[in-house]
XYZ file of C-alpha atoms in Angstrom:
726
model
C 43.548 -5.998 -9.774
C 43.231 -8.742 -12.302
C 46.341 -9.539 -14.293
C 46.364 -9.112 -18.038
C 48.534 -12.189 -18.571
C 46.815 -15.227 -20.028
C 45.382 -17.642 -17.540
C 46.370 -21.249 -18.265
C 42.916 -22.397 -17.339
C 41.191 -19.890 -19.610
C 39.817 -21.252 -22.884
C 42.309 -20.914 -25.709
C 40.097 -18.608 -27.760
C 40.058 -15.939 -25.091
C 43.736 -15.135 -25.782
C 44.182 -15.853 -29.503
C 42.930 -13.959 -32.459
C 40.352 -15.883 -34.434
C 40.931 -15.790 -38.215
C 38.007 -15.071 -40.494
C 35.729 -18.110 -40.592
C 35.715 -20.208 -43.731
C 34.134 -23.520 -44.637
C 35.509 -26.005 -42.169
C 36.883 -29.164 -43.818
C 36.135 -32.566 -42.465
C 38.617 -33.960 -39.928
C 38.691 -37.679 -39.457
C 38.626 -38.705 -35.814
C 40.794 -41.741 -36.742
C 43.570 -39.418 -37.974
C 43.502 -36.312 -35.763
C 46.088 -33.562 -36.388
C 49.399 -33.888 -34.621
C 50.625 -31.378 -32.058
C 52.872 -29.491 -34.514
C 50.177 -29.101 -37.181
C 47.644 -28.176 -34.529
C 49.995 -25.536 -33.122
C 50.680 -24.065 -36.574
C 47.024 -24.447 -37.590
C 47.924 -26.371 -40.750
C 46.294 -29.321 -42.452
C 47.751 -32.565 -41.107
C 48.314 -34.992 -44.028
C 48.532 -38.452 -42.439
C 50.909 -41.101 -43.883
C 50.700 -44.849 -43.548
C 53.558 -45.007 -41.011
C 51.611 -43.037 -38.385
C 53.449 -39.799 -39.067
C 52.282 -36.893 -41.206
C 53.632 -35.437 -44.418
C 54.866 -32.153 -42.903
C 56.662 -33.749 -39.927
C 58.330 -36.342 -42.177
C 59.574 -33.594 -44.485
C 60.911 -31.675 -41.479
C 62.722 -34.750 -40.180
C 60.972 -35.189 -36.800
C 58.263 -37.489 -35.518
C 54.658 -36.597 -34.794
C 53.366 -36.257 -31.244
C 49.790 -36.363 -29.980
C 50.148 -35.158 -26.378
C 47.033 -32.941 -26.532
C 44.856 -35.957 -27.189
C 45.566 -37.513 -23.799
C 42.528 -37.151 -21.577
C 42.872 -34.907 -18.550
C 42.453 -36.656 -15.220
C 39.121 -35.910 -13.596
C 38.901 -35.096 -9.898
C 37.833 -38.010 -7.770
C 34.571 -37.706 -5.932
C 32.321 -40.072 -4.080
C 29.546 -38.905 -6.394
C 31.339 -39.695 -9.637
C 31.805 -36.617 -11.789
C 29.899 -34.290 -9.502
C 32.174 -31.991 -7.494
C 31.198 -31.248 -3.888
C 29.508 -28.088 -2.640
C 27.914 -26.999 -5.861
C 26.871 -23.350 -5.922
C 23.511 -22.103 -7.036
C 23.686 -20.193 -10.311
C 21.839 -17.201 -8.945
C 24.056 -17.045 -5.920
C 27.526 -18.088 -7.007
C 27.669 -19.800 -10.347
C 30.457 -21.113 -12.536
C 33.112 -18.905 -14.089
C 33.798 -19.244 -17.790
C 37.482 -18.551 -17.495
C 38.053 -21.227 -14.852
C 36.962 -24.192 -16.964
C 38.737 -26.534 -19.343
C 36.933 -27.135 -22.622
C 36.704 -30.892 -22.188
C 35.437 -30.857 -18.622
C 31.869 -31.116 -17.460
C 30.559 -29.093 -14.580
C 27.422 -29.181 -12.529
C 25.304 -26.045 -12.374
C 22.432 -26.034 -9.944
C 19.572 -24.710 -12.039
C 16.868 -26.131 -9.835
C 16.112 -25.792 -6.126
C 18.902 -26.969 -3.819
C 19.275 -30.723 -3.845
C 18.929 -31.271 -7.582
C 21.900 -31.203 -9.945
C 22.285 -31.113 -13.683
C 25.460 -31.747 -15.667
C 26.349 -28.932 -18.041
C 28.958 -29.332 -20.767
C 30.830 -26.085 -21.362
C 32.874 -27.227 -24.343
C 30.853 -24.738 -26.369
C 33.310 -22.070 -25.252
C 36.216 -23.624 -27.179
C 36.793 -22.458 -30.751
C 38.640 -25.072 -32.763
C 40.632 -23.202 -35.362
C 42.441 -26.242 -36.778
C 41.734 -26.566 -40.452
C 40.590 -22.995 -41.013
C 43.679 -22.258 -43.077
C 43.803 -25.752 -44.576
C 45.633 -26.255 -47.842
C 42.967 -26.453 -50.528
C 45.322 -28.411 -52.761
C 45.701 -31.385 -50.422
C 45.170 -34.896 -51.652
C 43.344 -36.173 -48.583
C 39.831 -37.436 -49.210
C 37.063 -35.638 -47.278
C 33.519 -36.515 -46.505
C 30.834 -33.800 -46.398
C 31.144 -31.282 -43.549
C 30.176 -32.661 -40.170
C 28.918 -29.239 -39.011
C 25.167 -29.222 -39.380
C 23.499 -26.158 -40.837
C 21.203 -25.787 -37.841
C 21.317 -27.498 -34.487
C 18.217 -29.491 -33.783
C 18.096 -28.147 -30.232
C 19.621 -25.644 -27.836
C 20.284 -26.703 -24.285
C 18.607 -24.649 -21.578
C 21.288 -22.950 -19.536
C 21.476 -20.134 -17.031
C 22.651 -16.764 -18.286
C 22.882 -14.849 -15.035
C 24.529 -17.815 -13.329
C 27.999 -17.503 -14.856
C 30.625 -15.724 -12.782
C 33.633 -14.004 -14.207
C 31.501 -12.592 -17.000
C 28.687 -10.106 -17.411
C 26.100 -9.787 -20.133
C 23.922 -7.190 -21.783
C 21.221 -7.459 -24.378
C 22.063 -6.649 -27.987
C 19.439 -4.109 -29.077
C 17.799 -3.800 -32.454
C 20.004 -0.866 -33.516
C 23.166 -1.945 -31.688
C 26.540 -2.218 -33.417
C 25.887 -5.923 -34.043
C 22.768 -6.225 -36.169
C 20.461 -8.885 -34.660
C 19.287 -9.701 -38.156
C 22.905 -10.508 -39.044
C 23.507 -12.483 -35.860
C 20.508 -14.675 -36.632
C 22.590 -16.214 -39.437
C 25.458 -17.142 -37.080
C 26.431 -20.737 -36.380
C 25.640 -20.870 -32.673
C 26.515 -24.138 -30.999
C 24.041 -26.300 -29.142
C 24.530 -24.107 -26.050
C 23.582 -21.001 -28.003
C 27.090 -19.480 -27.894
C 29.307 -18.023 -30.578
C 32.731 -16.593 -29.769
C 34.941 -14.069 -31.527
C 38.177 -13.787 -29.542
C 37.047 -12.131 -26.271
C 33.559 -11.370 -27.554
C 30.849 -13.957 -26.957
C 27.291 -13.857 -28.211
C 24.605 -15.899 -26.531
C 21.496 -16.649 -28.538
C 18.438 -16.314 -26.309
C 17.062 -19.461 -27.872
C 13.481 -20.456 -28.471
C 12.437 -17.031 -29.756
C 10.559 -17.357 -33.083
C 11.825 -14.679 -35.447
C 8.499 -14.374 -37.248
C 6.722 -13.329 -34.051
C 9.560 -11.788 -32.037
C 12.789 -10.028 -32.871
C 16.066 -11.995 -32.876
C 17.382 -11.796 -29.330
C 21.049 -12.115 -28.416
C 23.200 -11.209 -25.419
C 26.750 -9.893 -25.505
C 28.775 -11.812 -22.896
C 32.092 -10.264 -21.839
C 34.781 -11.129 -19.342
C 34.724 -9.017 -16.191
C 38.461 -8.460 -16.566
C 37.822 -6.282 -19.606
C 36.056 -3.712 -17.411
C 38.582 -3.571 -14.596
C 40.156 -0.355 -15.991
C 36.718 1.303 -16.043
C 36.053 0.257 -12.466
C 39.463 1.494 -11.361
C 38.567 5.017 -12.483
C 35.793 5.181 -9.884
C 36.808 2.773 -7.132
C 39.972 1.418 -5.561
C 41.140 -1.871 -7.052
C 40.528 -3.792 -3.839
C 36.941 -4.243 -2.617
C 36.083 -2.352 0.534
C 33.332 -4.735 1.592
C 33.576 -8.486 1.948
C 31.459 -11.313 3.288
C 33.683 -11.351 6.347
C 32.850 -7.720 7.091
C 29.155 -8.395 6.588
C 29.290 -11.392 8.905
C 30.932 -9.206 11.531
C 28.038 -6.754 11.266
C 25.334 -9.421 11.035
C 26.289 -12.937 12.157
C 25.000 -15.736 9.951
C 22.564 -17.001 12.575
C 21.018 -13.517 12.723
C 21.052 -13.270 8.948
C 19.005 -16.453 8.697
C 16.331 -14.936 10.893
C 16.347 -11.672 8.932
C 15.707 -13.543 5.685
C 12.716 -15.261 7.275
C 11.398 -11.825 8.281
C 12.017 -10.533 4.761
C 9.963 -13.349 3.276
C 7.193 -12.692 5.762
C 6.870 -8.905 5.634
C 8.405 -7.706 2.361
C 8.251 -10.525 -0.189
C 4.442 -10.373 -0.717
C 4.662 -6.806 -2.037
C 8.217 -6.888 -3.397
C 8.939 -10.492 -4.525
C 12.239 -9.809 -6.233
C 14.228 -12.764 -4.879
C 13.952 -16.445 -5.715
C 12.669 -18.564 -2.853
C 13.978 -21.778 -4.399
C 17.487 -20.366 -4.786
C 17.511 -19.528 -1.080
C 16.364 -23.032 -0.218
C 13.121 -21.784 1.318
C 11.004 -24.881 0.818
C 8.189 -23.786 3.101
C 6.908 -20.728 4.888
C 9.118 -19.925 7.842
C 11.935 -22.170 6.642
C 15.371 -20.974 7.689
C 17.893 -20.872 4.817
C 21.127 -22.781 5.183
C 24.174 -20.744 6.154
C 26.127 -22.084 3.180
C 23.559 -20.472 0.874
C 24.042 -17.121 2.589
C 27.799 -17.383 2.125
C 27.304 -17.881 -1.615
C 24.742 -15.105 -2.024
C 26.047 -11.958 -3.778
C 27.151 -9.537 -1.121
C 25.103 -6.557 -2.287
C 21.859 -8.549 -2.321
C 22.478 -10.170 1.051
C 23.265 -6.842 2.730
C 20.151 -5.281 1.163
C 17.939 -8.096 2.450
C 19.396 -7.764 5.941
C 18.896 -4.000 6.002
C 15.353 -4.186 4.575
C 14.249 -6.724 7.168
C 15.881 -4.989 10.140
C 12.815 -2.824 11.026
C 10.828 -6.038 11.552
C 13.323 -7.555 13.987
C 10.849 -6.819 16.783
C 8.763 -9.726 15.466
C 11.605 -12.196 16.104
C 12.017 -13.437 19.666
C 15.811 -13.483 19.461
C 16.565 -10.404 17.369
C 14.310 -8.170 19.444
C 16.486 -8.871 22.484
C 19.698 -8.116 20.612
C 18.363 -4.804 19.314
C 17.149 -3.853 22.776
C 20.726 -3.527 24.049
C 22.642 -2.559 20.894
C 21.368 -0.619 17.884
C 21.455 -2.613 14.643
C 24.003 -1.554 11.982
C 21.301 -0.597 9.485
C 22.997 2.569 8.212
C 26.277 0.738 7.643
C 24.452 -1.974 5.725
C 22.762 0.507 3.406
C 26.071 2.274 2.833
C 27.589 -1.062 1.890
C 24.698 -1.807 -0.492
C 25.054 1.464 -2.383
C 28.821 1.100 -2.660
C 28.518 -2.429 -4.047
C 25.739 -1.543 -6.495
C 27.756 1.351 -7.920
C 30.850 -0.842 -8.076
C 29.032 -3.625 -9.946
C 27.306 -1.345 -12.438
C 30.018 -2.053 -15.036
C 29.469 -5.813 -14.773
C 25.890 -6.151 -13.530
C 23.868 -9.223 -12.703
C 20.321 -9.693 -11.524
C 21.567 -9.389 -7.950
C 22.786 -5.848 -8.708
C 19.291 -4.827 -9.751
C 17.715 -6.642 -6.805
C 19.931 -4.796 -4.344
C 19.296 -1.482 -6.107
C 15.519 -1.847 -5.911
C 15.698 -2.691 -2.226
C 17.898 0.368 -1.687
C 15.230 2.557 -3.302
C 12.732 1.207 -0.758
C 14.919 1.463 2.310
C 12.845 2.490 5.337
C 12.512 6.185 6.031
C 14.528 7.342 9.018
C 13.175 10.003 11.337
C 15.979 12.395 10.358
C 15.056 12.353 6.655
C 11.312 11.768 6.951
C 10.427 15.475 6.672
C 12.754 16.190 3.740
C 11.918 15.612 0.084
C 14.000 13.144 -1.891
C 17.056 14.655 -3.525
C 17.697 14.495 -7.262
C 19.886 11.466 -6.599
C 16.823 9.256 -6.112
C 15.368 9.889 -9.564
C 18.837 9.567 -11.087
C 19.265 6.212 -9.348
C 15.919 5.064 -10.737
C 17.144 5.925 -14.217
C 20.363 4.016 -13.654
C 18.465 0.928 -12.505
C 16.064 1.160 -15.444
C 19.071 1.301 -17.749
C 20.607 -1.656 -15.952
C 17.405 -3.686 -16.314
C 17.241 -2.943 -20.020
C 20.916 -3.806 -20.448
C 20.115 -7.205 -18.945
C 17.245 -7.566 -21.405
C 14.478 -7.739 -18.823
C 12.161 -5.731 -21.072
C 11.980 -8.666 -23.493
C 9.525 -11.521 -23.130
C 11.702 -14.341 -21.797
C 9.103 -17.104 -21.621
C 10.430 -18.744 -24.795
C 14.123 -18.188 -24.052
C 16.436 -21.074 -23.296
C 16.811 -20.199 -19.622
C 15.996 -22.177 -16.472
C 12.467 -21.738 -15.184
C 13.572 -20.071 -11.946
C 15.625 -17.547 -13.906
C 12.763 -16.704 -16.245
C 10.406 -16.213 -13.302
C 12.739 -13.872 -11.456
C 13.521 -11.910 -14.633
C 9.824 -11.278 -15.208
C 9.212 -10.237 -11.618
C 12.219 -7.917 -11.658
C 11.036 -6.270 -14.868
C 7.643 -5.464 -13.428
C 9.215 -4.254 -10.182
C 11.415 -1.729 -11.994
C 8.514 -0.840 -14.309
C 6.338 0.037 -11.305
C 9.209 1.955 -9.738
C 9.547 4.107 -12.838
C 5.825 4.744 -13.295
C 4.978 5.655 -9.710
C 8.000 7.856 -9.142
C 7.629 9.707 -12.442
C 4.001 10.409 -11.515
C 4.754 11.505 -7.957
C 7.822 13.552 -8.910
C 6.420 15.016 -12.117
C 9.206 13.595 -14.283
C 9.127 12.056 -17.770
C 9.049 8.275 -17.666
C 12.236 6.385 -18.466
C 10.311 3.449 -19.965
C 8.613 4.044 -23.298
C 5.500 2.096 -24.174
C 7.042 0.881 -27.436
C 10.223 -0.509 -25.901
C 9.109 -3.629 -24.045
C 6.979 -6.707 -24.662
C 6.984 -8.548 -21.335
C 3.592 -10.103 -20.649
C 1.494 -9.657 -17.524
C 2.336 -11.546 -14.368
C 0.298 -14.543 -13.259
C 0.506 -17.303 -10.669
C 2.931 -19.266 -12.877
C 5.539 -16.620 -12.104
C 5.339 -17.538 -8.410
C 5.413 -21.335 -8.593
C 6.376 -22.820 -5.257
C 8.163 -26.031 -4.411
C 6.217 -29.218 -3.841
C 7.036 -29.216 -0.132
C 5.526 -25.748 0.186
C 2.386 -26.846 -1.630
C 2.017 -29.760 0.767
C 2.445 -27.398 3.710
C -0.314 -25.152 2.367
C -2.684 -28.085 2.078
C -2.343 -28.669 5.819
C -3.620 -25.179 6.651
C -7.198 -24.809 7.915
C -9.833 -23.374 5.546
C -9.775 -20.078 7.421
C -6.183 -19.600 6.271
C -6.867 -19.713 2.538
C -5.713 -16.133 2.512
C -2.184 -17.488 2.976
C -2.197 -18.636 -0.633
C -2.615 -15.004 -1.719
C 0.373 -14.147 0.408
C 2.712 -16.859 -0.859
C 1.783 -16.311 -4.498
C 2.484 -12.588 -3.984
C -1.061 -11.542 -4.852
C -0.481 -8.060 -3.364
C 2.365 -7.548 -5.829
C 0.358 -8.857 -8.773
C -2.485 -6.484 -7.932
C 0.003 -3.660 -7.481
C 1.412 -4.209 -10.980
C -2.083 -4.037 -12.478
C -2.558 -0.760 -10.629
C 0.795 0.463 -11.940
C -0.431 -0.021 -15.506
C -3.306 2.355 -14.714
C -0.848 4.796 -13.131
C 1.155 4.797 -16.352
C -1.941 5.509 -18.446
C -2.969 8.287 -16.066
C 0.444 9.939 -16.221
C 0.579 9.794 -20.015
C -2.989 11.097 -20.316
C -2.771 14.053 -17.925
C 0.733 14.895 -16.776
C 3.179 14.683 -19.649
C 4.329 18.067 -20.880
C 2.198 17.951 -24.023
C -0.864 16.616 -22.228
C -0.634 19.283 -19.524
C -0.313 22.050 -22.100
C -3.279 20.730 -24.052
C -5.669 19.985 -21.182
C -4.862 22.601 -18.534
C -7.529 24.937 -19.937
C -9.923 22.395 -21.475
C -12.334 21.105 -18.848
C -14.535 19.009 -21.120
C -11.610 17.239 -22.812
C -10.126 16.499 -19.390
C -13.441 15.118 -18.171
C -13.720 12.866 -21.230
C -10.343 11.314 -20.398
C -11.004 11.133 -16.653
C -14.195 9.082 -16.860
C -12.676 5.865 -18.289
C -9.710 6.141 -15.922
C -11.973 6.387 -12.880
C -13.893 3.384 -14.181
C -10.661 1.385 -14.504
C -9.804 2.192 -10.892
C -13.271 1.093 -9.848
C -12.910 -2.160 -11.788
C -9.483 -2.810 -10.273
C -10.908 -2.463 -6.792
C -13.896 -4.676 -7.598
C -11.663 -7.478 -8.915
C -9.109 -7.245 -6.105
C -8.926 -10.088 -3.553
C -11.005 -9.868 -0.415
C -7.829 -9.107 1.534
C -7.728 -5.725 -0.224
C -11.440 -4.966 -0.486
C -12.472 -6.065 3.000
C -9.429 -6.351 5.259
C -11.603 -5.920 8.351
C -13.237 -9.286 7.659
C -9.971 -11.240 7.687
C -9.112 -13.495 10.635
C -6.994 -11.837 13.280
C -3.800 -13.691 12.350
C -0.309 -12.519 11.622
C -1.121 -12.819 7.920
C -3.262 -9.710 8.108
C -0.294 -7.705 9.427
C 1.818 -8.087 6.329
C -0.906 -8.355 3.680
C -0.235 -4.764 2.642
C -3.919 -4.220 1.882
C -3.916 -0.645 3.183
C -0.786 0.214 1.225
C -2.500 -0.870 -2.004
C -5.794 0.778 -1.119
C -3.946 4.010 -0.419
C -2.193 3.736 -3.802
C -5.549 3.250 -5.547
C -7.114 6.300 -3.878
C -3.953 8.272 -4.607
C -4.538 7.714 -8.323
C -8.060 9.084 -7.867
C -6.506 12.158 -6.273
C -4.388 12.699 -9.375
C -7.443 12.381 -11.621
C -9.264 15.084 -9.666
C -6.154 17.246 -9.616
C -6.269 17.163 -13.398
C -9.987 18.010 -13.368
C -9.499 20.961 -11.026
C -6.831 22.555 -13.243
C -9.120 23.970 -15.971
C -11.923 24.946 -13.582
C -10.106 28.136 -12.532
C -8.407 30.629 -14.818
C -4.714 31.269 -14.379
C -3.634 34.840 -13.737
C -1.326 36.497 -16.219
C 2.326 36.322 -15.165
C 4.024 39.553 -14.052
C 6.416 41.307 -16.442
C 10.058 40.261 -16.272
C 12.528 42.998 -15.312
C 16.217 43.022 -14.542
C 16.818 43.235 -10.819
C 18.233 46.664 -9.922
C 17.650 49.046 -7.056
C 15.782 51.557 -9.185
C 13.509 48.935 -10.713
C 12.821 47.413 -7.306
C 11.649 50.793 -6.022
C 9.535 51.275 -9.134
C 7.969 47.832 -8.752
C 6.982 48.542 -5.154
C 5.360 51.840 -6.167
C 3.567 50.109 -9.040
C 2.172 47.431 -6.725
C 0.926 50.084 -4.296
C -0.826 51.873 -7.165
C -2.520 48.647 -8.285
C -3.748 48.024 -4.764
C -5.356 51.477 -4.702
C -7.001 51.164 -8.124
C -8.321 47.601 -7.923
C -9.853 45.399 -5.289
C -7.754 42.372 -4.417
C -10.314 39.867 -5.724
C -10.242 41.544 -9.149
C -6.719 40.285 -9.789
C -7.306 36.889 -8.186
C -8.028 33.705 -10.140
C -11.665 33.265 -11.104
C -13.805 30.293 -12.108
C -13.477 29.289 -15.761
C -16.689 27.239 -15.909
C -20.257 27.928 -14.899
C -20.895 26.894 -11.289
C -24.406 28.352 -10.975
C -26.117 25.033 -11.705
C -26.044 22.801 -8.627
C -26.497 19.757 -10.848
C -23.977 20.867 -13.457
C -20.714 19.160 -14.321
C -18.595 21.599 -12.309
C -20.408 20.997 -9.038
C -20.528 17.253 -9.705
C -16.750 17.179 -10.087
C -16.266 19.179 -6.881
C -18.513 16.830 -4.916
C -16.639 13.820 -6.263
C -13.312 15.454 -5.370
C -14.547 16.110 -1.816
C -15.635 12.473 -1.541
C -12.218 11.334 -2.733
C -10.528 13.482 -0.080
C -12.852 12.164 2.612
C -12.144 8.602 1.485
C -8.382 8.889 1.853
C -8.729 10.593 5.253
C -11.021 7.837 6.452
C -8.578 5.159 5.251
C -5.607 6.672 7.089
C -7.642 7.323 10.250
C -8.625 3.642 10.489
C -5.111 2.284 10.092
C -4.037 0.202 13.050
C -0.601 -0.185 14.563
C -0.160 -3.348 12.514
C -0.950 -1.473 9.314
C 1.480 1.314 10.125
C 4.296 -1.080 11.069
C 4.041 -3.108 7.868
C 6.129 -2.583 4.745
C 5.339 0.561 2.757
C 6.783 1.503 -0.598
C 9.162 4.372 0.071
C 7.452 6.648 -2.451
C 4.281 6.426 -0.321
C 5.593 9.332 1.734
C 5.370 11.520 -1.378
C 1.800 10.273 -1.710
C 0.894 11.578 1.753
C 2.367 14.967 0.837
C 0.351 14.877 -2.405
C -2.860 14.402 -0.432
C -1.986 17.399 1.763
C -1.485 19.523 -1.326
C -4.746 18.273 -2.848
C -6.738 19.330 0.218
C -5.196 22.804 0.092
C -6.175 22.990 -3.574
C -9.805 22.252 -2.698
C -9.737 25.069 -0.150
C -7.944 27.694 -2.246
C -10.160 27.076 -5.289
C -13.445 26.729 -3.369
C -16.067 28.494 -5.555
C -18.468 29.319 -2.700
C -18.412 29.824 1.026
C -20.126 26.475 1.610
C -17.447 24.714 -0.397
C -14.779 26.597 1.544
C -16.266 25.572 4.909
C -16.325 21.921 3.873
C -12.790 22.078 2.484
C -11.528 23.747 5.683
C -13.011 20.939 7.772
C -11.283 18.347 5.573
C -7.939 20.129 5.953
C -8.259 20.255 9.742
C -9.287 16.595 9.936
C -6.383 15.508 7.733
C -3.965 17.526 9.854
C -5.119 15.845 13.068
C -4.973 12.430 11.396
C -1.382 12.906 10.281
C -0.336 14.116 13.715
C -1.783 11.016 15.348
C -0.689 8.410 12.824
C 2.773 9.747 11.968
C 4.009 8.595 15.369
C 3.918 5.009 14.162
C 4.678 5.745 10.511
C 7.511 8.189 9.727
C 6.481 8.105 6.061
C 3.635 10.502 6.955
C 5.939 13.198 8.316
C 6.540 14.788 4.924
C 2.811 15.258 4.365
C 2.422 16.771 7.827
C 5.344 19.177 7.378
C 4.045 20.313 3.999
C 0.623 21.035 5.483
C 1.915 22.724 8.627
C 4.276 24.880 6.599
C 1.426 26.319 4.534
C -0.932 26.862 7.475
C 1.627 28.200 9.949
C 2.306 31.399 8.004
C -1.336 31.779 7.008
C -2.825 30.813 3.667
C -3.726 34.430 2.941
C -0.041 35.364 3.124
C 0.949 32.661 0.660
C -1.995 32.435 -1.761
C -4.366 34.783 -3.554
C -7.667 33.867 -1.937
C -11.262 34.822 -2.783
C -13.121 36.856 -0.161
C -15.347 33.977 0.924
C -12.300 31.766 1.552
C -10.641 34.509 3.612
C -13.798 34.876 5.672
C -13.875 31.151 6.402
C -10.238 31.156 7.480
C -10.776 34.161 9.766
C -13.785 32.671 11.535
């Protein structure tokens, strides 16, 4: 556990109380304050004999030991220390630096270095309590009202500290902080509280943006309440589970199979200059442990595509479960002092591959709670704010934008599939849409792409993460669909209003059609792609399935008001006498009324074959046939590619949608067609689930309803019962 005693290498202001700021008087560099006046924070009145007025009156001489320059470490590269860490992986700690030293922070791809002065962390309090009655002559204040520039510097790349965005209604008013005297690094310090100005954000167009930067030591007591003081997982333990040479290969597999649809890591920070490049082992050793373990575990299912790893896994099972357990432990441990790597590891944990043991079980409440925690973490890091104008390195701005849209999509799809309210409000973020600039590649990678034959132009879509960009555009439609149909208020308003529902559904279906029309050829016509490995991990079928799944939700909303809901039964306290009475009452109802008289009935006119009701039913049948056809045509390569983990809920949603078409079939012909669709979907899931455990939940949900008989579980019209009995 970190000690509370002051660290001699920690900046002075971290352990001293800062007096209230006043106008700072001018200090001549020719006559700096002596050590005694500096220690007592008093004005140093210089005399002609080299001493000062206070020391002469006290009877001792002045000393200036603090002015002697500290010796710099020798290096063959001048002032650049060896083995410089990447800021995203293991950056520089604030508390480990002297205020007059310069450090090198790698803000660019490995191989380039930039010198960063961190003297901005030192608060000079000399002269704050200066004697206003002194006789020393002063020139105007040397502190400029506004700095002419702010140096671009990493925010996530500082170790020993964590940061969180200062919101508009936070304890520190952003409209007060905008008047602060930030230094040219954008920092302002109050004892152990540091504010970092985002920099470059115009107040007239955007809100003032600041980050609260705090020492990790301040949160050690909070961590100790949940976890032991000593970490349970270390890089040494991870290397014992996955040797570095195997880890290098797993990262290559991650970039090949997962990055195109989940590009939440920085290729440049891993030193991946070209496709298939193996990262250096020193980079892996500096990578945050939670992120590295999550990458290893995510890529493990694709080890069969590596000539070396496939042999290792053939004789010894990989430690995938241990890796995921390590990831969750580290994410929960770091939640008090989060960084981008914490969010990256958390997102990968949400998309961990489905094991056979859990494939037929619905997600527990923990999953949605974890999504909420990660959304809160992302907003604490300020990812919801447009960072394009902030004073951050380009790589950091790119990864912040990609991470925001990744957690945005996670929230929108899971809230739709789970029927939960969204964590992200439409009024609480202003990040702009992704584009190719957010996936800029190194020059060496561009040169490698130019050497590819024309038939491999599709590789550019892969390396610029086009599948992910298209997925985010689809996620925006998913958000609009959920807010239009499935919020509590929208469901209450539209569940019995067919025409209002249809008016909302039409533009949404058109947006889905437009999305598909504008999608790359790899999504629209995957069968026409060259038979290369690129087509295996393009994720075209995953995105096409997601698009059709949104159509399913539109037709689910349209089918709601087409049938009247039966009145709920009266509520009675459960006693033996009342139970007997209820059974007798039900028997009496069965004698007085036919079963179909208390069953749901159509709420709209279905007599006109060309009417709106029949048109909607035909379109719903076509949608069901479309998704069945898509899943039937999936190859082994499609099934073995990366799938978003929530896709398994999507397969179960399709099963439920097909049952809805059958239960609410208005005529016998509709029931016959719906029954054939249900049977075809059941056979498809049985065949394809062998290579894709994500389909097991949909199969179990369907088998569970059919095994006991639909008539025993649902109130069915006579014509539907007849079809089922045939």
